[in-house]
Amino acid sequence: LQESADDDNARAWNNADGSGQPATIEGHWSSRWNGGADPTIPGDTADQWKPGRAELRTAGERVYLLFDWDSGARKGLIDARREGPQRLVGKYINLGNPAITRPWIGLIVSERRIDGRWTEGRLDFRR
């Protein structure tokens, strides 16, 4: 991941107006992911973005992102550690079936944007 203006996550895709710049990455976010089709959702394809909400919390060098999709019916967790000021390395855990885990890496671009990648696609956060 690189902090580029042409990254898929660079242009705004959520409904936030950008006012009230937060001073920390903790708090509420919009989430979206692609790259995996959910066989339990009719018509779902791997290239579709699955939008949702997220909440980010930190504990020392750990970063936890609890997020949902499918109108909140499904939930996932990113458990990552900081490697420097911007890089996050960890894993995605499907909370509906915790046996499903995948590697995830993230780049904290700003307090309003986190670019993320998992083994099958993107898993990004904006506010």
PDB file of C-alpha atoms in Angstrom:
ATOM      1  CA  LEU A   1       0.000   0.000   0.000  1.00  0.00           C
ATOM      2  CA  GLN A   2       1.187   3.467  -0.863  1.00  0.00           C
ATOM      3  CA  GLU A   3      -0.254   6.821   0.055  1.00  0.00           C
ATOM      4  CA  SER A   4      -1.161   7.788  -3.519  1.00  0.00           C
ATOM      5  CA  ALA A   5      -3.839  10.109  -4.870  1.00  0.00           C
ATOM      6  CA  ASP A   6      -4.975   7.469  -7.377  1.00  0.00           C
ATOM      7  CA  ASP A   7      -5.492   4.711  -4.773  1.00  0.00           C
ATOM      8  CA  ASP A   8      -9.018   3.221  -4.766  1.00  0.00           C
ATOM      9  CA  ASN A   9      -9.518   4.641  -1.271  1.00  0.00           C
ATOM     10  CA  ALA A  10      -8.239   8.173  -2.070  1.00  0.00           C
ATOM     11  CA  ARG A  11     -11.515   9.615  -3.315  1.00  0.00           C
ATOM     12  CA  ALA A  12     -14.344  10.004  -0.827  1.00  0.00           C
ATOM     13  CA  TRP A  13     -16.864   7.143  -0.919  1.00  0.00           C
ATOM     14  CA  ASN A  14     -18.770   7.634   2.326  1.00  0.00           C
ATOM     15  CA  ASN A  15     -21.293  10.312   3.262  1.00  0.00           C
ATOM     16  CA  ALA A  16     -19.093  12.192   5.741  1.00  0.00           C
ATOM     17  CA  ASP A  17     -18.764  15.900   5.066  1.00  0.00           C
ATOM     18  CA  GLY A  18     -15.136  16.132   6.203  1.00  0.00           C
ATOM     19  CA  SER A  19     -15.780  18.704   8.910  1.00  0.00           C
ATOM     20  CA  GLY A  20     -14.541  18.300  12.456  1.00  0.00           C
ATOM     21  CA  GLN A  21     -11.125  16.782  11.714  1.00  0.00           C
ATOM     22  CA  PRO A  22     -10.498  14.205  14.466  1.00  0.00           C
ATOM     23  CA  ALA A  23      -7.239  14.355  16.403  1.00  0.00           C
ATOM     24  CA  THR A  24      -6.943  10.574  16.726  1.00  0.00           C
ATOM     25  CA  ILE A  25      -7.692   7.462  14.707  1.00  0.00           C
ATOM     26  CA  GLU A  26      -9.927   6.098  17.477  1.00  0.00           C
ATOM     27  CA  GLY A  27     -13.660   6.274  17.017  1.00  0.00           C
ATOM     28  CA  HIS A  28     -16.281   5.684  14.351  1.00  0.00           C
ATOM     29  CA  TRP A  29     -15.515   5.002  10.688  1.00  0.00           C
ATOM     30  CA  SER A  30     -17.193   3.900   7.484  1.00  0.00           C
ATOM     31  CA  SER A  31     -15.888   0.602   6.137  1.00  0.00           C
ATOM     32  CA  ARG A  32     -15.957  -1.205   2.821  1.00  0.00           C
ATOM     33  CA  TRP A  33     -14.393  -4.356   1.459  1.00  0.00           C
ATOM     34  CA  ASN A  34     -14.295  -6.344  -1.754  1.00  0.00           C
ATOM     35  CA  GLY A  35     -12.580  -9.390  -3.186  1.00  0.00           C
ATOM     36  CA  GLY A  36     -14.700 -12.124  -1.697  1.00  0.00           C
ATOM     37  CA  ALA A  37     -18.180 -13.253  -2.616  1.00  0.00           C
ATOM     38  CA  ASP A  38     -20.478 -14.190   0.247  1.00  0.00           C
ATOM     39  CA  PRO A  39     -22.353 -17.336  -0.892  1.00  0.00           C
ATOM     40  CA  THR A  40     -25.167 -16.633   1.595  1.00  0.00           C
ATOM     41  CA  ILE A  41     -26.035 -13.318  -0.126  1.00  0.00           C
ATOM     42  CA  PRO A  42     -27.888 -13.861  -3.430  1.00  0.00           C
ATOM     43  CA  GLY A  43     -26.112 -12.180  -6.347  1.00  0.00           C
ATOM     44  CA  ASP A  44     -23.016 -11.218  -4.339  1.00  0.00           C
ATOM     45  CA  THR A  45     -19.829 -11.086  -6.404  1.00  0.00           C
ATOM     46  CA  ALA A  46     -16.167 -10.661  -5.504  1.00  0.00           C
ATOM     47  CA  ASP A  47     -15.879  -7.267  -7.194  1.00  0.00           C
ATOM     48  CA  GLN A  48     -18.800  -5.704  -5.293  1.00  0.00           C
ATOM     49  CA  TRP A  49     -18.012  -3.313  -2.450  1.00  0.00           C
ATOM     50  CA  LYS A  50     -19.628  -4.350   0.813  1.00  0.00           C
ATOM     51  CA  PRO A  51     -20.207  -1.104   2.773  1.00  0.00           C
ATOM     52  CA  GLY A  52     -20.588  -0.898   6.518  1.00  0.00           C
ATOM     53  CA  ARG A  53     -19.645   0.858   9.718  1.00  0.00           C
ATOM     54  CA  ALA A  54     -16.627   0.414  11.948  1.00  0.00           C
ATOM     55  CA  GLU A  55     -15.238   1.388  15.312  1.00  0.00           C
ATOM     56  CA  LEU A  56     -11.498   1.641  15.946  1.00  0.00           C
ATOM     57  CA  ARG A  57      -9.864   1.245  19.353  1.00  0.00           C
ATOM     58  CA  THR A  58      -6.196   1.126  20.306  1.00  0.00           C
ATOM     59  CA  ALA A  59      -4.346  -0.570  23.162  1.00  0.00           C
ATOM     60  CA  GLY A  60      -0.649   0.246  23.151  1.00  0.00           C
ATOM     61  CA  GLU A  61       0.701  -0.851  19.769  1.00  0.00           C
ATOM     62  CA  ARG A  62      -2.471  -2.840  18.977  1.00  0.00           C
ATOM     63  CA  VAL A  63      -5.237  -1.514  16.736  1.00  0.00           C
ATOM     64  CA  TYR A  64      -8.674  -3.142  16.704  1.00  0.00           C
ATOM     65  CA  LEU A  65     -11.267  -2.399  14.028  1.00  0.00           C
ATOM     66  CA  LEU A  66     -14.693  -3.922  14.604  1.00  0.00           C
ATOM     67  CA  PHE A  67     -16.755  -3.549  11.431  1.00  0.00           C
ATOM     68  CA  ASP A  68     -19.977  -4.790   9.863  1.00  0.00           C
ATOM     69  CA  TRP A  69     -21.559  -5.213   6.440  1.00  0.00           C
ATOM     70  CA  ASP A  70     -24.815  -6.497   4.950  1.00  0.00           C
ATOM     71  CA  SER A  71     -26.790  -3.851   6.913  1.00  0.00           C
ATOM     72  CA  GLY A  72     -25.025  -4.854  10.121  1.00  0.00           C
ATOM     73  CA  ALA A  73     -25.984  -8.546   9.874  1.00  0.00           C
ATOM     74  CA  ARG A  74     -22.357  -9.659   9.501  1.00  0.00           C
ATOM     75  CA  LYS A  75     -19.349  -8.598  11.543  1.00  0.00           C
ATOM     76  CA  GLY A  76     -15.598  -8.784  11.257  1.00  0.00           C
ATOM     77  CA  LEU A  77     -12.597  -7.768  13.331  1.00  0.00           C
ATOM     78  CA  ILE A  78      -9.192  -6.496  12.295  1.00  0.00           C
ATOM     79  CA  ASP A  79      -6.569  -7.253  14.947  1.00  0.00           C
ATOM     80  CA  ALA A  80      -3.366  -5.456  13.964  1.00  0.00           C
ATOM     81  CA  ARG A  81      -0.175  -4.103  15.457  1.00  0.00           C
ATOM     82  CA  ARG A  82       1.545  -0.889  14.529  1.00  0.00           C
ATOM     83  CA  GLU A  83       4.842  -1.110  12.702  1.00  0.00           C
ATOM     84  CA  GLY A  84       5.870   2.527  12.750  1.00  0.00           C
ATOM     85  CA  PRO A  85       3.544   5.525  12.620  1.00  0.00           C
ATOM     86  CA  GLN A  86       1.528   4.482   9.538  1.00  0.00           C
ATOM     87  CA  ARG A  87       1.841   0.742   8.904  1.00  0.00           C
ATOM     88  CA  LEU A  88      -0.559  -1.836  10.392  1.00  0.00           C
ATOM     89  CA  VAL A  89      -0.008  -5.594  10.139  1.00  0.00           C
ATOM     90  CA  GLY A  90      -2.491  -8.145  11.378  1.00  0.00           C
ATOM     91  CA  LYS A  91      -5.426 -10.317  10.478  1.00  0.00           C
ATOM     92  CA  TYR A  92      -9.098 -10.238   9.621  1.00  0.00           C
ATOM     93  CA  ILE A  93     -11.399 -12.475  11.667  1.00  0.00           C
ATOM     94  CA  ASN A  94     -14.933 -13.269  10.506  1.00  0.00           C
ATOM     95  CA  LEU A  95     -16.932 -13.045  13.730  1.00  0.00           C
ATOM     96  CA  GLY A  96     -19.789 -15.109  12.268  1.00  0.00           C
ATOM     97  CA  ASN A  97     -17.319 -17.945  11.721  1.00  0.00           C
ATOM     98  CA  PRO A  98     -14.064 -17.275  13.660  1.00  0.00           C
ATOM     99  CA  ALA A  99     -12.356 -20.158  11.852  1.00  0.00           C
ATOM    100  CA  ILE A 100     -12.177 -17.790   8.852  1.00  0.00           C
ATOM    101  CA  THR A 101      -9.117 -15.585   9.242  1.00  0.00           C
ATOM    102  CA  ARG A 102      -7.008 -13.837   6.615  1.00  0.00           C
ATOM    103  CA  PRO A 103      -3.861 -11.687   6.721  1.00  0.00           C
ATOM    104  CA  TRP A 104      -4.522  -7.932   6.503  1.00  0.00           C
ATOM    105  CA  ILE A 105      -2.218  -4.935   6.140  1.00  0.00           C
ATOM    106  CA  GLY A 106      -3.159  -1.298   6.499  1.00  0.00           C
ATOM    107  CA  LEU A 107      -1.734   2.147   5.915  1.00  0.00           C
ATOM    108  CA  ILE A 108      -2.873   5.026   8.123  1.00  0.00           C
ATOM    109  CA  VAL A 109      -2.940   7.836   5.566  1.00  0.00           C
ATOM    110  CA  SER A 110      -4.615  10.279   7.964  1.00  0.00           C
ATOM    111  CA  GLU A 111      -7.113  10.395  10.827  1.00  0.00           C
ATOM    112  CA  ARG A 112      -9.770  10.199   8.088  1.00  0.00           C
ATOM    113  CA  ARG A 113      -8.395   7.440   5.848  1.00  0.00           C
ATOM    114  CA  ILE A 114      -6.964   3.950   6.346  1.00  0.00           C
ATOM    115  CA  ASP A 115      -6.118   1.949   3.224  1.00  0.00           C
ATOM    116  CA  GLY A 116      -6.253  -1.801   3.734  1.00  0.00           C
ATOM    117  CA  ARG A 117      -5.595  -4.975   1.811  1.00  0.00           C
ATOM    118  CA  TRP A 118      -6.428  -8.601   2.575  1.00  0.00           C
ATOM    119  CA  THR A 119      -5.541 -11.721   0.603  1.00  0.00           C
ATOM    120  CA  GLU A 120      -8.474 -11.404  -1.797  1.00  0.00           C
ATOM    121  CA  GLY A 121      -8.982  -7.648  -2.140  1.00  0.00           C
ATOM    122  CA  ARG A 122      -9.401  -4.395  -0.270  1.00  0.00           C
ATOM    123  CA  LEU A 123     -10.712  -3.628   3.211  1.00  0.00           C
ATOM    124  CA  ASP A 124     -10.665   0.178   3.637  1.00  0.00           C
ATOM    125  CA  PHE A 125     -11.860   2.715   6.189  1.00  0.00           C
ATOM    126  CA  ARG A 126     -12.897   6.383   5.766  1.00  0.00           C
ATOM    127  CA  ARG A 127     -14.538   9.160   7.741  1.00  0.00           C
TER     128      ARG A 127
END
